[in-house]
Coordinates of C-alpha atoms and ligand atoms in Angstrom, one line a residue:
X1 CA -74.1 59.1 72.3
X2 CA -73.1 62.8 72.8
X3 CA -74.7 65.5 70.7
X4 CA -71.9 65.8 68.7
X5 CA -71.7 62.4 67.7
X6 CA -75.3 62.4 66.9
X7 CA -74.6 65.3 64.4
X8 CA -72.3 63.1 62.5
X9 CA -73.9 62.0 59.0
X10 CA -74.1 57.9 58.7
X11 CA -72.9 56.9 55.3
X12 CA -72.9 53.3 54.2
X13 CA -71.2 52.6 51.3
X14 CA -72.4 49.3 49.5
X15 CA -69.6 47.4 47.5
X16 CA -65.6 48.2 47.7
X17 CA -64.7 48.2 43.9
X18 CA -63.2 51.1 42.2
X19 CA -66.0 53.4 42.9
X20 CA -67.0 52.3 46.4
X21 CA -63.4 52.7 47.7
X22 CA -62.8 55.9 46.2
X23 CA -66.3 57.5 47.6
X24 CA -65.4 56.1 51.1
X25 CA -61.8 57.3 51.3
X26 CA -62.5 60.6 49.8
X27 CA -65.4 61.3 52.1
X28 CA -63.8 60.1 55.3
X29 CA -60.7 62.1 54.3
X30 CA -62.3 65.2 53.6
X31 CA -65.2 65.4 56.1
X32 CA -63.4 63.1 59.0
X33 CA -65.1 64.8 61.9
X34 CA -68.5 64.9 60.6
X35 CA -69.3 61.5 58.9
X36 CA -69.1 57.8 59.9
X37 CA -68.3 55.7 56.9
X38 CA -69.1 52.1 56.8
X39 CA -68.2 50.1 53.9
X40 CA -69.8 46.6 53.3
X41 CA -68.0 44.2 50.6
X42 CA -68.5 40.7 50.4
X43 CA -64.6 39.7 50.5
X44 CA -61.7 41.5 52.5
X45 CA -59.5 41.8 49.4
X46 CA -59.7 44.6 46.6
X47 CA -60.7 43.1 43.2
X48 CA -59.1 45.0 40.3
X49 CA -61.9 44.0 38.0
X50 CA -60.1 45.4 34.6
X51 CA -57.8 42.2 35.1
X52 CA -60.3 39.5 35.8
X53 CA -59.4 37.8 32.2
X54 CA -56.0 37.6 33.7
X55 CA -57.1 35.5 36.6
X56 CA -59.1 33.3 34.1
X57 CA -55.6 32.5 32.3
X58 CA -53.7 32.2 35.7
X59 CA -51.6 35.4 35.5
X60 CA -51.4 36.7 38.8
X61 CA -53.3 39.8 39.7
X62 CA -52.4 41.5 42.9
X63 CA -55.4 41.8 45.7
X64 CA -54.5 44.3 48.1
X65 CA -56.3 44.0 51.9
X66 CA -59.3 46.4 51.9
X67 CA -58.4 47.4 55.3
X68 CA -55.3 48.7 54.1
X69 CA -56.7 50.6 51.2
X70 CA -59.4 52.2 53.3
X71 CA -57.2 53.2 56.1
X72 CA -58.2 53.5 60.0
X73 CA -61.1 55.8 60.0
X74 CA -63.6 53.7 58.1
X75 CA -65.6 50.8 59.2
X76 CA -65.2 47.8 56.9
X77 CA -67.8 45.1 57.2
X78 CA -66.9 41.8 55.3
X79 CA -70.4 40.9 54.2
X80 CA -73.3 41.1 51.5
X81 CA -76.2 43.7 51.8
X82 CA -79.0 41.3 51.3
X83 CA -81.8 44.1 51.7
X84 CA -82.1 48.0 51.7
X85 CA -84.8 49.7 53.4
X86 CA -84.0 53.3 52.1
X87 CA -87.1 55.0 53.9
X88 CA -86.2 53.4 57.5
X89 CA -82.4 54.0 56.8
X90 CA -81.5 50.4 57.4
X91 CA -79.3 47.7 55.8
X92 CA -79.6 44.0 56.3
X93 CA -75.9 42.4 55.9
X94 CA -75.3 38.9 55.5
X95 CA -71.9 38.2 57.2
X96 CA -69.7 35.0 57.5
X97 CA -71.0 34.6 61.6
X98 CA -74.5 35.8 60.9
X99 CA -76.9 38.6 60.1
X100 CA -77.1 42.2 61.2
X101 CA -78.8 45.4 60.6
X102 CA -76.8 48.4 59.9
X103 CA -78.5 51.9 60.3
X104 CA -77.6 55.0 58.1
X105 CA -78.4 58.4 57.2
X106 CA -77.3 58.1 53.4
X107 CA -76.3 55.1 51.4
X108 CA -74.0 55.0 48.2
X109 CA -74.9 52.2 46.0
X110 CA -71.5 51.3 44.5
X111 CA -72.3 47.4 44.1
X112 CA -71.0 47.4 40.4
X113 CA -72.4 45.0 37.7
X114 CA -72.3 41.4 37.0
X115 CA -72.5 39.6 33.5
X116 CA -75.9 38.9 32.3
X117 CA -76.9 36.1 29.7
X118 CA -80.4 37.4 27.8
X119 CA -80.5 33.9 25.9
X120 CA -81.5 30.5 26.9
X121 CA -78.6 28.5 28.1
X122 CA -76.9 30.7 30.8
X123 CA -75.9 27.6 32.6
X124 CA -73.5 26.5 29.6
X125 CA -71.7 29.8 29.9
X126 CA -68.6 31.1 31.5
X127 CA -68.0 34.6 32.3
X128 CA -65.0 37.3 33.7
X129 CA -67.4 39.7 35.2
X130 CA -66.8 38.9 38.8
X131 CA -64.0 37.1 40.8
X132 CA -66.0 33.9 41.3
X133 CA -66.7 33.4 37.5
X134 CA -63.3 34.2 36.4
X135 CA -61.8 31.6 39.0
X136 CA -64.2 28.9 37.8
X137 CA -63.2 29.9 34.0
X138 CA -59.6 29.1 34.8
X139 CA -59.4 25.4 35.3
X140 CA -62.0 24.8 32.6
X141 CA -59.9 26.6 30.2
X142 CA -56.6 25.2 31.3
X143 CA -58.3 21.7 30.9
X144 CA -59.4 22.1 27.2
X145 CA -57.6 19.6 24.9
X146 CA -55.7 21.2 22.0
X147 CA -57.9 21.9 19.1
X148 CA -60.9 22.4 21.4
X149 CA -63.0 25.3 20.2
X150 CA -63.5 28.4 22.4
X151 CA -66.1 30.9 21.8
X152 CA -66.2 34.6 23.4
X153 CA -69.7 36.1 22.9
X154 CA -69.7 40.1 22.7
X155 CA -67.5 42.6 20.9
X156 CA -67.4 45.2 23.3
X157 CA -64.2 46.2 25.1
X158 CA -64.4 43.4 27.8
X159 CA -65.0 40.7 24.7
X160 CA -62.2 42.1 22.9
X161 CA -59.5 42.1 25.7
X162 CA -60.8 38.6 26.9
X163 CA -60.5 36.8 23.4
X164 CA -57.1 38.3 22.6
X165 CA -56.0 37.1 26.2
X166 CA -57.4 33.5 25.6
X167 CA -56.0 33.4 22.2
X168 CA -52.6 34.4 23.2
X169 CA -52.3 32.3 26.2
X170 CA -53.5 28.8 24.3
X171 CA -52.3 29.2 20.7
X172 CA -53.0 25.5 20.6
X173 CA -57.1 25.9 20.8
X174 CA -59.3 27.5 18.3
X175 CA -60.5 30.6 19.4
X176 CA -63.3 32.8 18.1
X177 CA -65.1 36.1 18.7
X178 CA -68.8 36.1 18.1
X179 CA -70.6 39.7 18.1
X180 CA -73.7 40.8 16.6
X181 CA -72.1 44.0 15.5
X182 CA -68.8 44.6 13.4
X183 CA -65.3 43.7 15.4
X184 CA -64.0 47.2 16.4
X185 CA -66.8 49.3 14.9
X186 CA -66.5 51.8 17.9
X187 CA -62.9 52.8 17.1
X188 CA -61.9 55.2 14.1
X189 CA -61.1 53.3 10.8
X190 CA -57.2 52.9 11.8
X191 CA -58.0 51.8 15.4
X192 CA -60.5 49.3 14.0
X193 CA -58.1 47.8 11.6
X194 CA -55.5 47.4 14.1
X195 CA -58.0 45.6 16.5
X196 CA -59.0 43.2 13.7
X197 CA -55.4 42.5 12.4
X198 CA -54.0 42.1 16.0
X199 CA -56.8 39.7 16.7
X200 CA -56.3 37.6 13.7
X201 CA -52.5 37.6 14.2
X202 CA -53.2 36.0 17.6
X203 CA -55.2 33.3 15.7
X204 CA -58.8 34.8 16.7
X205 CA -61.6 33.9 14.0
X206 CA -63.9 36.9 13.9
X207 CA -67.5 35.8 13.4
X208 CA -69.2 39.4 13.2
X209 CA -72.6 40.6 12.2
X210 CA -74.3 37.5 13.7
X211 CA -76.0 37.0 17.3
X212 CA -76.2 34.4 19.4
X213 CA -80.0 33.2 20.1
X214 CA -79.2 30.5 22.6
X215 CA -76.2 28.4 24.2
X216 CA -76.5 24.6 24.3
X217 CA -74.2 21.9 25.5
X218 CA -71.0 22.1 23.1
X219 CA -72.4 24.5 20.7
X220 CA -74.1 27.9 19.9
X221 CA -77.2 28.6 18.1
X222 CA -76.9 31.8 16.0
X223 CA -79.2 33.8 13.7
X224 CA -81.3 31.6 11.4
X225 CA -80.7 28.5 13.4
X226 CA -77.1 28.2 12.3
X227 CA -75.0 26.0 14.7
X228 CA -71.5 26.5 15.7
X229 CA -69.5 23.8 17.5
X230 CA -68.1 25.5 21.2
X231 CA -66.5 23.4 23.6
X232 CA -66.3 26.6 26.0
X233 CA -68.3 29.7 25.8
X234 CA -67.1 33.3 27.6
X235 CA -70.0 35.2 27.4
X236 CA -69.0 39.1 27.4
X237 CA -72.2 40.2 25.7
X238 CA -73.7 42.4 28.7
X239 CA -73.7 43.5 32.2
X240 CA -76.3 44.5 34.6
X241 CA -76.5 45.9 38.3
X242 CA -77.1 43.6 40.9
X243 CA -80.8 43.1 42.0
X244 CA -80.4 44.9 45.5
X245 CA -81.7 48.3 44.5
X246 CA -84.6 47.1 42.5
X247 CA -85.4 44.8 45.4
X248 CA -85.6 47.7 47.5
X249 CA -88.0 49.7 45.7
X250 CA -85.2 52.1 44.4
X251 CA -86.2 53.4 40.8
X252 CA -83.8 51.5 38.4
X253 CA -83.3 51.0 34.4
X254 CA -83.9 48.0 32.5
X255 CA -80.1 46.8 33.8
X256 CA -81.1 47.3 37.3
X257 CA -79.0 50.6 37.7
X258 CA -80.3 53.2 40.0
X259 CA -81.9 56.1 38.2
X260 CA -80.3 59.4 39.3
X261 CA -80.3 63.0 38.4
X262 CA -77.0 64.7 37.7
X263 CA -76.3 64.9 41.3
X264 CA -76.1 61.1 41.4
X265 CA -79.1 60.8 43.8
X266 CA -82.1 58.6 43.1
X267 CA -85.0 59.9 41.7
X268 CA -87.2 58.1 43.6
X269 CA -85.2 58.1 47.2
X270 CA -83.0 61.2 47.5
X271 CA -81.1 59.8 50.3
X272 CA -79.5 57.1 47.9
X273 CA -76.5 58.0 45.9
X274 CA -75.5 55.6 43.1
X275 CA -71.9 55.6 41.6
X276 CA -70.0 53.4 39.0
X277 CA -71.6 50.6 37.1
X278 CA -74.7 50.5 39.8
X279 CA -75.7 53.9 39.0
X280 CA -77.6 55.4 35.6
X281 CA -76.9 59.1 35.7
X282 CA -77.8 60.8 32.2
X283 CA -74.6 61.7 30.4
X284 CA -74.5 65.2 28.7
X285 CA -75.3 63.6 25.4
X286 CA -78.6 62.3 26.8
X287 CA -77.8 58.7 27.3
X288 CA -76.2 57.1 30.5
X289 CA -72.5 57.1 31.2
X290 CA -70.8 53.9 30.0
X291 CA -69.8 51.2 32.6
X292 CA -66.3 52.0 33.1
X293 CA -63.4 53.2 35.2
X294 CA -63.7 56.5 33.6
X295 CA -67.1 57.0 35.1
X296 CA -66.6 54.7 38.4
X297 CA -63.8 57.1 39.9
X298 CA -65.2 60.6 38.9
X299 CA -68.9 59.7 40.1
X300 CA -67.6 58.2 43.4
X301 CA -65.5 61.2 44.1
X302 CA -68.3 63.5 43.2
X303 CA -70.9 61.8 45.4
X304 CA -68.1 62.1 48.2
X305 CA -67.9 65.6 47.8
X306 CA -71.8 66.2 47.8
X307 CA -72.0 64.2 50.9
X308 CA -69.2 66.2 52.4
X309 CA -70.9 69.4 51.5
X310 CA -74.1 68.1 53.3
X311 CA -72.2 66.8 56.4
X312 CA -70.1 70.2 56.8
X313 CA -73.4 72.3 55.9
X314 CA -71.6 74.0 53.1
X315 CA -72.9 74.9 49.7
X316 CA -72.4 72.6 46.7
X317 CA -74.5 69.8 47.7
X318 CA -76.5 70.0 44.6
X319 CA -73.8 70.2 42.0
X320 CA -74.3 68.1 39.0
X321 CA -71.5 65.9 37.8
X322 CA -69.5 67.4 34.9
X323 CA -67.4 64.7 33.2
X324 CA -65.7 64.8 29.8
X325 CA -63.9 61.8 28.2
X326 CA -60.5 62.0 26.7
X327 CA -59.4 58.6 25.5
X328 CA -60.1 54.8 25.8
X329 CA -57.2 52.2 25.9
X330 CA -57.9 48.6 25.3
X331 CA -55.3 45.7 25.9
X332 CA -55.1 42.9 23.1
X333 CA -53.0 40.4 25.0
X334 CA -49.8 41.4 26.6
X335 CA -47.9 43.2 23.7
X336 CA -50.6 45.0 21.9
X337 CA -53.2 47.9 22.9
X338 CA -55.1 50.6 21.3
X339 CA -55.2 54.2 22.7
X340 CA -58.3 55.9 21.0
X341 CA -59.0 59.5 21.5
X342 CA -62.2 60.6 22.2
X343 CA -64.5 63.6 22.4
X344 CA -65.8 65.0 25.7
X345 CA -68.8 62.7 24.9
X346 CA -66.9 59.5 24.6
X347 CA -67.1 59.2 20.8
X348 CA -64.0 57.8 19.2
X349 CA -62.2 60.4 17.1
X350 CA -58.8 61.3 15.3
X351 CA -56.0 58.7 14.9
X352 CA -55.6 55.7 17.2
X353 CA -52.3 55.1 19.1
X354 CA -50.9 51.6 18.7
X355 CA -47.4 50.1 19.7
X356 CA -45.4 50.3 22.9
X357 CA -47.0 54.0 23.5
X358 CA -50.5 52.3 23.7
X359 CA -49.4 49.3 25.8
X360 CA -47.7 51.6 28.2
X361 CA -50.8 53.7 28.5
X362 CA -52.8 50.5 29.4
X363 CA -50.2 49.5 32.1
X364 CA -50.4 52.9 33.6
X365 CA -54.2 52.7 33.7
X366 CA -54.4 49.3 35.1
X367 CA -51.8 50.2 37.8
X368 CA -53.6 53.6 38.6
X369 CA -56.9 52.1 39.0
X370 CA -55.4 49.6 41.6
X371 CA -53.9 52.6 43.4
X372 CA -56.4 55.4 43.2
X373 CA -58.1 54.7 46.6
X374 CA -54.4 54.8 48.3
X375 CA -53.7 58.0 46.4
X376 CA -57.0 59.5 47.6
X377 CA -56.2 58.4 51.3
X378 CA -53.0 60.0 51.3
X379 CA -54.1 63.1 49.6
X380 CA -57.8 63.7 50.0
X381 CA -59.3 65.3 47.0
X382 CA -56.5 64.2 44.7
X383 CA -58.7 62.4 42.2
X384 CA -59.7 64.9 39.5
X385 CA -61.3 64.4 36.0
X386 CA -61.9 66.2 33.0
X387 CA -64.9 68.1 32.5
X388 CA -67.2 68.2 29.5
X389 CA -68.0 71.9 29.9
X390 CA -71.6 70.9 30.4
X391 CA -73.1 69.0 33.4
X392 CA -75.3 66.2 33.2
X393 CA -78.8 67.4 32.8
X394 CA -81.3 66.3 35.4
X395 CA -83.1 64.4 32.6
X396 CA -85.9 62.3 34.4
X397 CA -86.0 58.7 33.1
X398 CA -88.9 56.4 33.6
X399 CA -88.3 53.5 36.0
X400 CA -88.4 50.0 34.5
X401 CA -91.7 47.9 35.5
Ligands
LIG501 C1 -62.4 41.7 32.5 C2 -63.0 43.0 32.5 C3 -62.3 44.3 31.9 C4 -62.5 45.4 32.0 N1 -61.8 46.2 31.3 C5 -62.0 47.8 31.3 C6 -61.2 48.8 30.9 O1 -60.2 48.5 30.2 N2 -61.5 50.0 31.0 C7 -62.8 50.2 31.7 O2 -62.9 51.7 32.1 N3 -63.7 49.5 32.3 C8 -63.3 48.0 32.2 N4 -64.1 47.2 32.6 C9 -65.3 47.6 33.4 C10 -64.9 48.1 34.8 O3 -64.4 46.9 35.5 C11 -66.4 48.4 35.4 O4 -66.9 49.5 34.8 C12 -65.7 48.8 37.0 O5 -65.4 47.6 37.7 C13 -67.1 49.5 37.5 O6 -66.6 49.8 39.1 P1 -67.4 49.7 40.4 O7 -66.8 50.2 41.4 O8 -68.8 50.4 40.0 O9 -67.9 48.3 40.3 P2 -67.0 46.8 40.8 O10 -65.7 47.2 40.4 O11 -67.6 45.8 40.1 O12 -67.2 46.8 42.4 C14 -68.2 46.5 42.9 C15 -68.3 46.0 44.3 O13 -69.3 45.9 45.0 C16 -69.6 44.5 45.6 N5 -70.8 44.1 45.8 C17 -72.0 43.8 45.0 N6 -73.2 43.6 45.5 C18 -73.0 43.7 46.7 C19 -73.7 43.9 47.7 N7 -74.9 43.5 47.6 N8 -73.1 44.1 49.1 C20 -71.8 44.6 49.2 N9 -71.2 44.5 48.3 C21 -71.8 44.2 47.0 C22 -68.8 43.7 44.5 O14 -68.6 42.2 45.2 C23 -67.6 44.5 44.3 O15 -66.7 44.4 45.0 C24 -63.7 45.9 32.7 C25 -64.7 45.0 33.2 C26 -64.2 43.5 33.1 C27 -65.2 42.6 33.9

């Protein structure tokens, strides 16, 4: 290798979801002569995770080739990062043809999250948190006889969207939403009512204020030992990062996400940056940013900009992320959605939008998430985001044991 080549910063990106593709494309596009970017992902297609509940009901979801999304200047390795050694700058990658080591100077952990089931009986549940799970759910859901009982557990955005899709696609089965909280409680009152009314009109039974304590074959065990028949259970009750970072000895939170400061660098290993669902950066309100696209894209773009500054020897490699939220949009089947304005700190405020405007906004969001990396490749630096006016404080959180 020549000296000039040696001077290039070798950046490994683990995972090519929304965050990983964005980080890779933006960095390669903005610092092409000074970085070597390698992306490792288990499959050669991009998964638009927002639409995995569509996979579960058999609706077509485009899966563009990652090779095309990333462009020519990035090395794409089809495989899984099985082990990371951040001190040695080495990753062990399992590929279809075998195992190999990759060397890096900096690693961007963008491995996303998967469904976690924190109660006994995980072997009895289905999920939509990753492509394989959604694909397994599809034939199981399609094979249900009329009048079968389906339970979706978890009243967060994924649970709301999933239960609506299932109920809309199979009006002949009994679909319910079971949640420990109040269905729609996150929204302002009119948004909440719209969510509840729409789900009821789709035939969804709302079982709120009660927690699922265990899942058994054919039934749920609720608070107080109450039993609820359930021929098929879809768990949307929690997500956690894959165990890769924890296994590598990187400081993580209780959900396996890398604990970072506001610059998205790991507290324990500053050569490790974490973005999207796999990263836990302190939000201005004190808590972490929620697992969402609203966080995945800006965090990835910000990490790319810091690495660019480092590679080019420019100032700005220690600037904390400044991210403000504006709205959330949740679909409730094909014909309904809620667009909920938020404060910059992601708290629902004002009047929720419903009707065609909200459905249109959701469609724009879904198309936008699939196209973002392509836009960034053609126009490096194109992705921008609203600021909160106050960057994340470098609060040091205690790593999980
Ligand atoms: C059904 C559903 C609906 C959702 N709807 C919304 C919504 O409406 N709005 C919203 O903001 N958010 C929504 N979310 C959440 C959103 O999808 C996530 O916040 C987002 O996907 C996070 O992006 P990411 O790039 O961090 O992770 P991902 O998109 O999960 O990408 C991670 C990638 O890393 C790969 N990977 C994992 N481990 C490894 C490894 N060891 N080696 C190599 N590669 C690895 C994975 O295979 C994957 O390709 C939804 C989630 C689901 C499941």
